[in-house]
Coordinates of C-alpha atoms and ligand atoms in Angstrom, one line a residue:
X149 CA 4.1 46.3 -8.7
X150 CA 1.7 43.4 -8.9
X151 CA 2.9 40.5 -6.7
X152 CA 4.3 37.7 -8.7
X153 CA 3.6 34.2 -7.5
X154 CA 6.9 32.9 -9.0
X155 CA 8.9 35.0 -6.5
X156 CA 9.7 33.6 -3.1
X157 CA 7.0 34.3 -0.6
X158 CA 7.4 37.1 2.0
X159 CA 5.8 34.8 4.5
X160 CA 8.7 32.4 4.9
X161 CA 11.1 34.8 6.6
X162 CA 11.7 35.5 10.2
X163 CA 12.5 38.9 11.6
X164 CA 16.2 37.9 11.6
X165 CA 15.9 37.0 7.9
X166 CA 14.4 40.4 7.2
X167 CA 17.1 42.1 9.1
X168 CA 19.8 40.2 7.1
X169 CA 17.9 41.1 3.9
X170 CA 17.6 44.8 4.9
X171 CA 21.3 45.1 5.9
X172 CA 22.5 43.4 2.7
X173 CA 20.5 46.0 0.8
X174 CA 22.0 48.9 2.5
X175 CA 19.1 49.4 4.9
X176 CA 18.9 49.6 8.7
X177 CA 17.4 46.9 10.9
X178 CA 14.5 49.2 11.6
X179 CA 13.3 48.7 8.0
X180 CA 12.9 45.0 8.8
X181 CA 10.7 45.9 11.7
X182 CA 8.5 48.1 9.6
X183 CA 8.2 45.4 6.9
X184 CA 7.0 42.7 9.4
X185 CA 4.6 45.2 10.8
X186 CA 3.0 45.8 7.4
X187 CA 3.0 42.1 6.7
X188 CA 1.5 40.7 9.9
X189 CA -0.1 43.6 11.8
X190 CA -1.6 45.6 9.0
X191 CA -1.8 42.7 6.5
X192 CA -1.4 44.8 3.4
X193 CA -1.8 43.1 0.0
X194 CA 0.8 45.2 -1.9
X195 CA 4.2 46.6 -1.3
X196 CA 2.9 49.9 -2.6
X197 CA 0.9 50.3 0.6
X198 CA 4.0 50.3 2.8
X199 CA 4.0 54.0 2.8
X200 CA 6.8 54.5 5.4
X201 CA 9.3 52.8 3.1
X202 CA 11.0 54.6 0.3
X203 CA 9.7 54.1 -3.2
X204 CA 13.0 52.5 -4.2
X205 CA 12.8 50.0 -1.3
X206 CA 9.2 49.1 -2.1
X207 CA 10.2 48.5 -5.7
X208 CA 13.1 46.4 -4.6
X209 CA 10.8 44.3 -2.3
X210 CA 8.3 43.9 -5.1
X211 CA 11.0 42.5 -7.4
X212 CA 12.2 40.1 -4.6
X213 CA 9.2 38.7 -2.8
X214 CA 5.6 37.8 -3.4
X215 CA 2.7 38.8 -1.1
X216 CA 0.3 36.4 -2.7
X217 CA -2.0 34.4 -0.3
X218 CA -2.6 30.7 -0.7
X219 CA -5.5 30.6 -3.2
X220 CA -8.6 28.9 -1.7
X221 CA -10.0 26.5 -4.3
X222 CA -12.8 25.2 -2.2
X223 CA -14.3 26.1 1.2
X224 CA -16.8 23.9 2.8
X225 CA -18.9 24.3 6.0
X226 CA -20.5 27.4 7.4
X227 CA -19.2 30.1 9.7
X228 CA -20.5 28.4 12.9
X229 CA -19.3 24.9 12.1
X230 CA -16.1 23.3 11.1
X231 CA -14.9 24.7 7.8
X232 CA -12.5 22.9 5.5
X233 CA -10.2 24.9 3.2
X234 CA -8.7 23.4 0.2
X235 CA -5.6 25.5 -1.0
X236 CA -3.8 25.3 -4.2
X237 CA 0.0 25.6 -3.9
X238 CA 2.3 27.2 -6.5
X239 CA 3.0 23.8 -8.1
X240 CA -0.6 22.8 -8.3
X241 CA -0.6 20.5 -5.3
X242 CA -3.5 20.8 -3.0
X243 CA -3.5 21.0 0.8
X244 CA -6.3 21.1 3.4
X245 CA -6.7 23.1 6.6
X246 CA -9.6 22.8 9.0
X247 CA -11.0 25.7 11.1
X248 CA -12.9 24.7 14.2
X249 CA -14.7 27.8 15.5
X250 CA -15.8 28.8 19.0
X251 CA -18.2 26.6 20.9
X252 CA -17.5 23.5 19.0
X253 CA -16.4 20.5 21.0
X254 CA -12.8 19.7 20.3
X255 CA -10.8 16.8 21.8
X256 CA -13.6 16.4 24.4
X257 CA -13.2 19.9 25.8
X258 CA -15.2 23.0 25.1
X259 CA -13.4 25.5 23.0
X260 CA -14.3 29.2 23.0
X261 CA -11.7 30.1 20.5
X262 CA -10.8 29.4 16.9
X263 CA -8.6 26.3 16.5
X264 CA -6.9 25.6 13.2
X265 CA -5.8 22.2 12.1
X266 CA -2.8 22.7 9.9
X267 CA -1.1 20.5 7.4
X268 CA 2.6 20.0 7.3
X269 CA 3.1 17.9 4.2
X270 CA 1.4 17.0 0.9
X271 CA 0.5 13.4 1.6
X272 CA 2.3 11.3 4.2
X273 CA 5.0 8.6 4.1
X274 CA 4.1 6.9 7.4
X275 CA 1.2 4.7 6.2
X276 CA -0.7 4.3 9.5
X277 CA -3.3 1.6 8.8
X278 CA -6.3 3.7 9.8
X279 CA -5.4 7.2 8.5
X280 CA -6.7 8.6 5.2
X281 CA -3.7 10.9 4.7
X282 CA -1.3 8.0 4.2
X283 CA -3.3 6.2 1.6
X284 CA -1.9 8.2 -1.4
X285 CA 1.7 8.2 -0.1
X286 CA 4.0 11.1 0.2
X287 CA 4.4 13.9 -2.3
X288 CA 6.5 16.7 -0.6
X289 CA 7.1 18.8 2.5
X290 CA 5.3 22.1 2.8
X291 CA 7.5 25.2 2.7
X292 CA 7.6 27.6 5.7
X293 CA 5.4 30.1 3.9
X294 CA 2.9 27.3 3.0
X295 CA 2.5 26.5 6.7
X296 CA 2.2 30.1 7.8
X297 CA 0.0 30.8 4.7
X298 CA -2.7 28.4 5.9
X299 CA -3.1 30.4 9.1
X300 CA -3.1 33.8 7.3
X301 CA -5.7 32.7 4.9
X302 CA -7.9 31.1 7.6
X303 CA -7.8 34.3 9.6
X304 CA -8.4 36.6 6.6
X305 CA -11.3 34.6 5.3
X306 CA -13.6 35.6 8.1
X307 CA -11.6 38.3 9.9
X308 CA -11.2 36.1 13.0
X309 CA -8.1 35.4 15.1
X310 CA -6.7 31.9 15.3
X311 CA -6.0 31.2 19.0
X312 CA -5.0 27.5 18.8
X313 CA -3.1 25.6 16.3
X314 CA -2.9 21.8 16.1
X315 CA -0.5 20.3 13.6
X316 CA -2.9 17.4 12.9
X317 CA -3.6 18.0 9.3
X318 CA -2.1 16.1 6.5
X319 CA 1.5 14.9 7.0
X320 CA 3.9 14.0 9.7
X321 CA 5.1 17.4 11.1
X322 CA 8.2 16.0 12.7
X323 CA 9.3 14.7 9.3
X324 CA 9.4 18.3 8.2
X325 CA 11.1 19.5 11.4
X326 CA 13.3 22.4 10.2
X327 CA 10.5 24.1 8.2
X328 CA 8.0 23.4 11.0
X329 CA 10.2 25.0 13.6
X330 CA 10.7 28.1 11.5
X331 CA 6.9 28.3 10.8
X332 CA 6.2 28.0 14.5
X333 CA 8.7 30.8 15.2
X334 CA 6.8 33.1 12.8
X335 CA 3.4 32.0 14.2
X336 CA 4.5 32.6 17.7
X337 CA 6.5 35.8 17.4
X338 CA 5.0 39.1 18.7
X339 CA 6.0 40.6 15.4
X340 CA 4.4 37.7 13.5
X341 CA 1.0 36.1 14.2
X342 CA 1.5 36.3 18.0
X343 CA 0.0 32.9 18.8
X344 CA 1.1 31.7 22.2
X345 CA 3.4 28.7 22.1
X346 CA 1.2 27.0 24.7
X347 CA -1.6 27.2 22.1
X348 CA 0.3 25.2 19.5
X349 CA 0.3 21.4 19.5
X350 CA 2.5 19.3 17.4
X351 CA 1.1 15.9 16.8
X352 CA 3.4 13.0 15.9
X353 CA 3.1 9.3 15.1
X354 CA 6.2 8.9 17.2
X355 CA 9.5 10.0 15.5
X356 CA 11.7 9.6 18.6
X357 CA 14.9 11.4 17.5
X358 CA 12.8 14.4 16.2
X359 CA 10.9 14.6 19.4
X360 CA 14.3 14.9 21.2
X361 CA 15.3 17.7 18.7
X362 CA 12.0 19.6 19.1
X363 CA 12.4 19.3 22.9
X364 CA 15.4 21.5 22.6
X365 CA 13.6 24.4 20.9
X366 CA 13.1 27.0 23.6
X367 CA 9.3 27.4 23.2
X368 CA 6.6 25.9 25.4
X369 CA 4.8 24.2 22.6
X370 CA 2.7 21.2 23.3
X371 CA 3.3 17.6 22.1
X372 CA 0.6 15.1 21.2
X373 CA 1.6 11.6 20.5
X374 CA -0.6 9.4 18.3
X375 CA -0.2 6.3 20.4
X376 CA -3.2 4.2 19.4
X377 CA -1.7 1.1 21.0
X378 CA -0.2 0.7 24.4
X379 CA 1.8 -2.4 23.5
X380 CA 4.2 -3.0 20.6
X381 CA 2.1 -5.9 19.4
X382 CA -0.9 -3.6 18.8
X383 CA 1.1 -0.6 17.6
X384 CA 3.1 -2.8 15.1
X385 CA -0.2 -3.9 13.5
X386 CA -1.3 -0.4 12.6
X387 CA 1.7 1.9 12.7
X388 CA 4.8 0.9 10.6
X389 CA 6.8 3.7 12.4
X390 CA 6.7 1.5 15.6
X391 CA 9.1 -1.0 13.9
X392 CA 11.6 1.8 13.7
X393 CA 10.9 3.4 17.0
X394 CA 9.2 0.9 19.3
X395 CA 7.5 2.0 22.5
X396 CA 10.6 1.8 24.7
X397 CA 12.5 4.1 22.3
X398 CA 9.5 6.4 21.9
X399 CA 9.1 6.7 25.7
X400 CA 12.8 7.5 26.1
X401 CA 12.3 10.5 23.8
X402 CA 9.2 11.5 25.8
X403 CA 11.3 11.6 29.0
X404 CA 13.6 14.0 27.2
X405 CA 10.6 16.1 26.2
X406 CA 9.3 16.1 29.7
X407 CA 12.6 17.2 31.1
X408 CA 12.5 20.3 28.8
X409 CA 8.9 21.3 28.7
X410 CA 6.5 22.2 31.4
X411 CA 3.3 21.0 29.6
X412 CA 1.8 17.6 29.9
X413 CA 2.0 15.4 26.9
X414 CA -1.2 14.2 25.3
X415 CA -1.7 10.7 24.1
X416 CA -4.2 10.3 21.2
X417 CA -5.8 7.0 21.1
X418 CA -8.2 6.0 18.4
X419 CA -10.6 3.4 19.6
X420 CA -10.8 0.6 17.0
X421 CA -13.1 -2.4 17.6
X422 CA -11.4 -5.6 18.3
X423 CA -7.9 -4.1 17.9
X424 CA -7.2 -1.9 20.8
X425 CA -10.5 -1.4 22.7
X426 CA -10.2 -4.3 25.2
X427 CA -10.2 -3.3 28.9
X428 CA -6.8 -4.9 29.2
X429 CA -5.5 -2.4 26.7
X430 CA -7.0 0.4 28.7
X431 CA -5.0 -0.9 31.7
X432 CA -1.8 -0.9 29.7
X433 CA -2.5 2.5 28.4
X434 CA -3.3 3.8 31.9
X435 CA 0.1 2.5 33.1
X436 CA 1.9 4.3 30.3
X437 CA 0.0 7.5 30.8
X438 CA 0.7 7.5 34.5
X439 CA 4.4 6.8 34.0
X440 CA 4.5 9.9 31.7
X441 CA 1.8 11.9 33.6
X442 CA 0.2 12.3 30.2
X443 CA -3.4 13.1 29.4
X444 CA -5.3 10.8 27.1
X445 CA -7.7 11.8 24.3
X446 CA -9.8 8.9 23.2
X447 CA -11.1 9.3 19.6
X448 CA -13.7 6.8 18.3
X449 CA -12.4 5.5 15.0
X450 CA -13.8 7.3 12.0
X451 CA -14.5 5.1 9.0
X452 CA -12.0 5.5 6.2
X453 CA -12.6 4.0 2.8
X454 CA -9.9 1.5 2.2
X455 CA -9.7 0.2 5.8
X456 CA -12.0 -2.4 7.3
X457 CA -11.9 -1.2 10.9
X458 CA -15.0 -0.2 12.9
X459 CA -15.5 2.0 15.9
X460 CA -16.6 0.2 19.0
X461 CA -20.0 0.7 20.5
X462 CA -20.6 3.7 22.8
X463 CA -20.9 1.4 25.7
X464 CA -17.5 -0.1 25.0
X465 CA -15.9 3.4 24.5
X466 CA -17.3 4.5 27.8
X467 CA -16.0 1.3 29.5
X468 CA -12.6 2.0 28.1
X469 CA -12.7 5.5 29.4
X470 CA -13.9 4.3 32.8
X471 CA -10.8 2.0 33.2
X472 CA -8.5 5.0 32.6
X473 CA -10.4 7.2 35.0
X474 CA -10.4 4.6 37.7
X475 CA -6.7 4.3 37.3
X476 CA -6.4 8.0 38.0
X477 CA -5.6 9.1 34.4
X478 CA -6.9 12.4 33.0
X479 CA -8.8 11.3 30.0
X480 CA -11.5 12.5 27.6
X481 CA -13.6 10.8 25.0
X482 CA -14.7 12.7 21.8
X483 CA -18.4 12.4 21.8
X484 CA -19.6 14.6 18.9
X485 CA -22.6 13.4 17.0
X486 CA -21.9 12.8 13.4
X487 CA -18.6 12.6 11.7
X488 CA -18.2 16.2 10.7
X489 CA -15.7 17.2 13.2
X490 CA -14.0 13.8 13.6
X491 CA -13.4 14.0 9.9
X492 CA -11.5 17.2 10.4
X493 CA -8.2 16.2 11.9
X494 CA -5.7 13.7 10.6
X495 CA -8.1 12.5 8.0
X496 CA -7.4 14.9 5.2
X497 CA -7.2 13.2 1.9
X498 CA -7.7 14.5 -1.5
X499 CA -10.1 12.5 -3.7
X500 CA -8.1 12.7 -6.9
X501 CA -11.0 13.0 -9.2
X502 CA -12.5 15.9 -7.1
X503 CA -9.1 17.6 -6.9
X504 CA -8.6 17.4 -10.7
X505 CA -12.1 18.8 -11.2
X506 CA -11.5 21.7 -8.9
X507 CA -8.2 22.6 -10.6
X508 CA -9.8 22.6 -14.0
X509 CA -12.7 24.7 -12.9
X510 CA -10.4 27.1 -11.2
X511 CA -8.2 27.1 -14.3
X512 CA -11.1 28.3 -16.5
X513 CA -11.9 31.3 -14.2
Ligands
SAH91 N1 1.3 12.5 11.6 C1 0.8 13.1 12.8 C2 -0.2 14.2 12.5 C3 -1.5 13.6 11.8 S1 -2.8 13.8 12.9 C4 0.3 12.1 13.8 O1 0.2 11.0 13.5 O2 0.0 12.5 14.9 C5 -3.1 12.2 13.4 C6 -4.4 12.2 14.2 O3 -5.5 12.2 13.4 C7 -4.6 10.9 15.0 O4 -3.9 11.0 16.2 C8 -6.1 10.9 15.2 O5 -6.4 11.8 16.2 C9 -6.6 11.5 13.9 N2 -7.0 10.4 13.0 C10 -6.4 9.9 11.9 N3 -7.1 8.9 11.3 C11 -8.2 8.8 12.0 C12 -9.4 8.0 11.9 N4 -9.6 7.1 11.0 N5 -10.4 8.2 12.9 C13 -10.3 9.1 13.8 N6 -9.2 9.9 14.0 C14 -8.2 9.8 13.1

């Protein structure tokens, strides 16, 4: 009863899916509850271990679903710093996940819990002109189990519990909305990973119609909008998505979000020298943040090979922050030394030659 990776993963099903499966196999709903308990609470590695299920049922499950974890092909960082996981998917594609442990500054705040930065796609189609993930283009959406699997693997690697999830890894989560929503359901469920909806943040470049759809999902998840420009003129220069959904349309969708959710929206704003760091831009941003009662996270631009932008001086970053604060906006500025943690989120890109090397090394073993 060795798990076969060619079978569908057991980690892509909700409890309702398991109930439907159990009932269609002549079992009671109660079996479904037992199965998810083995999967998520006890974290067994084989169907054989599910000792309160009949032998026949265990064999049926083993023929139908895989319990395989996402294989880690590279792990960088140490236990008390940001760690980057590189996972190999069943089709050989690679995806990264970043674990930010306790007591590491994140988004300007102090975190005493493990935060995981999760990817939603292999590559990204949105081509933001500052983001590494878009450089190689889009390959495919991640499956539900590949999203859930990143969290399972990250927890199991060091035996810790993931308390916060930010969908700020590779990809545009809202372009993979159906799978994302199902993954969130599994991550949130008491029978699943039991991570509070308020501790999950979906970050988007601004897909207005999908923001409206996600607003209808009855979970108090958080929304972060990668704004990076407070005027269409600035946003058009760096984010092609703004041509499709300009700020007026984006803000219309944010109104819908606000009507449905109780949390404040966060605006992410990368500070880029000479592009969006003028104090006038801070004033425009303050106006937009106030209109939406949104928080602002300022992120000094992190150099990406392939783009010529620079991060503004610290003095200029502080001045920008001061304008926001003076206007009464709740705002933070990421101030980590070094680029280790900045490099974590939204900047996941696979250097092809490295990736190829890893695959061949792993292939030999
Ligand atoms: N597609 C989604 C999720 C990707 S995360 C989105 O756009 O929100 C995107 C975030 O990654 C940005 O908001 C920013 O916080 C971060 N990011 C991307 N490129 C960056 C860069 N060059 N420097 C600093 N932060 C960057």
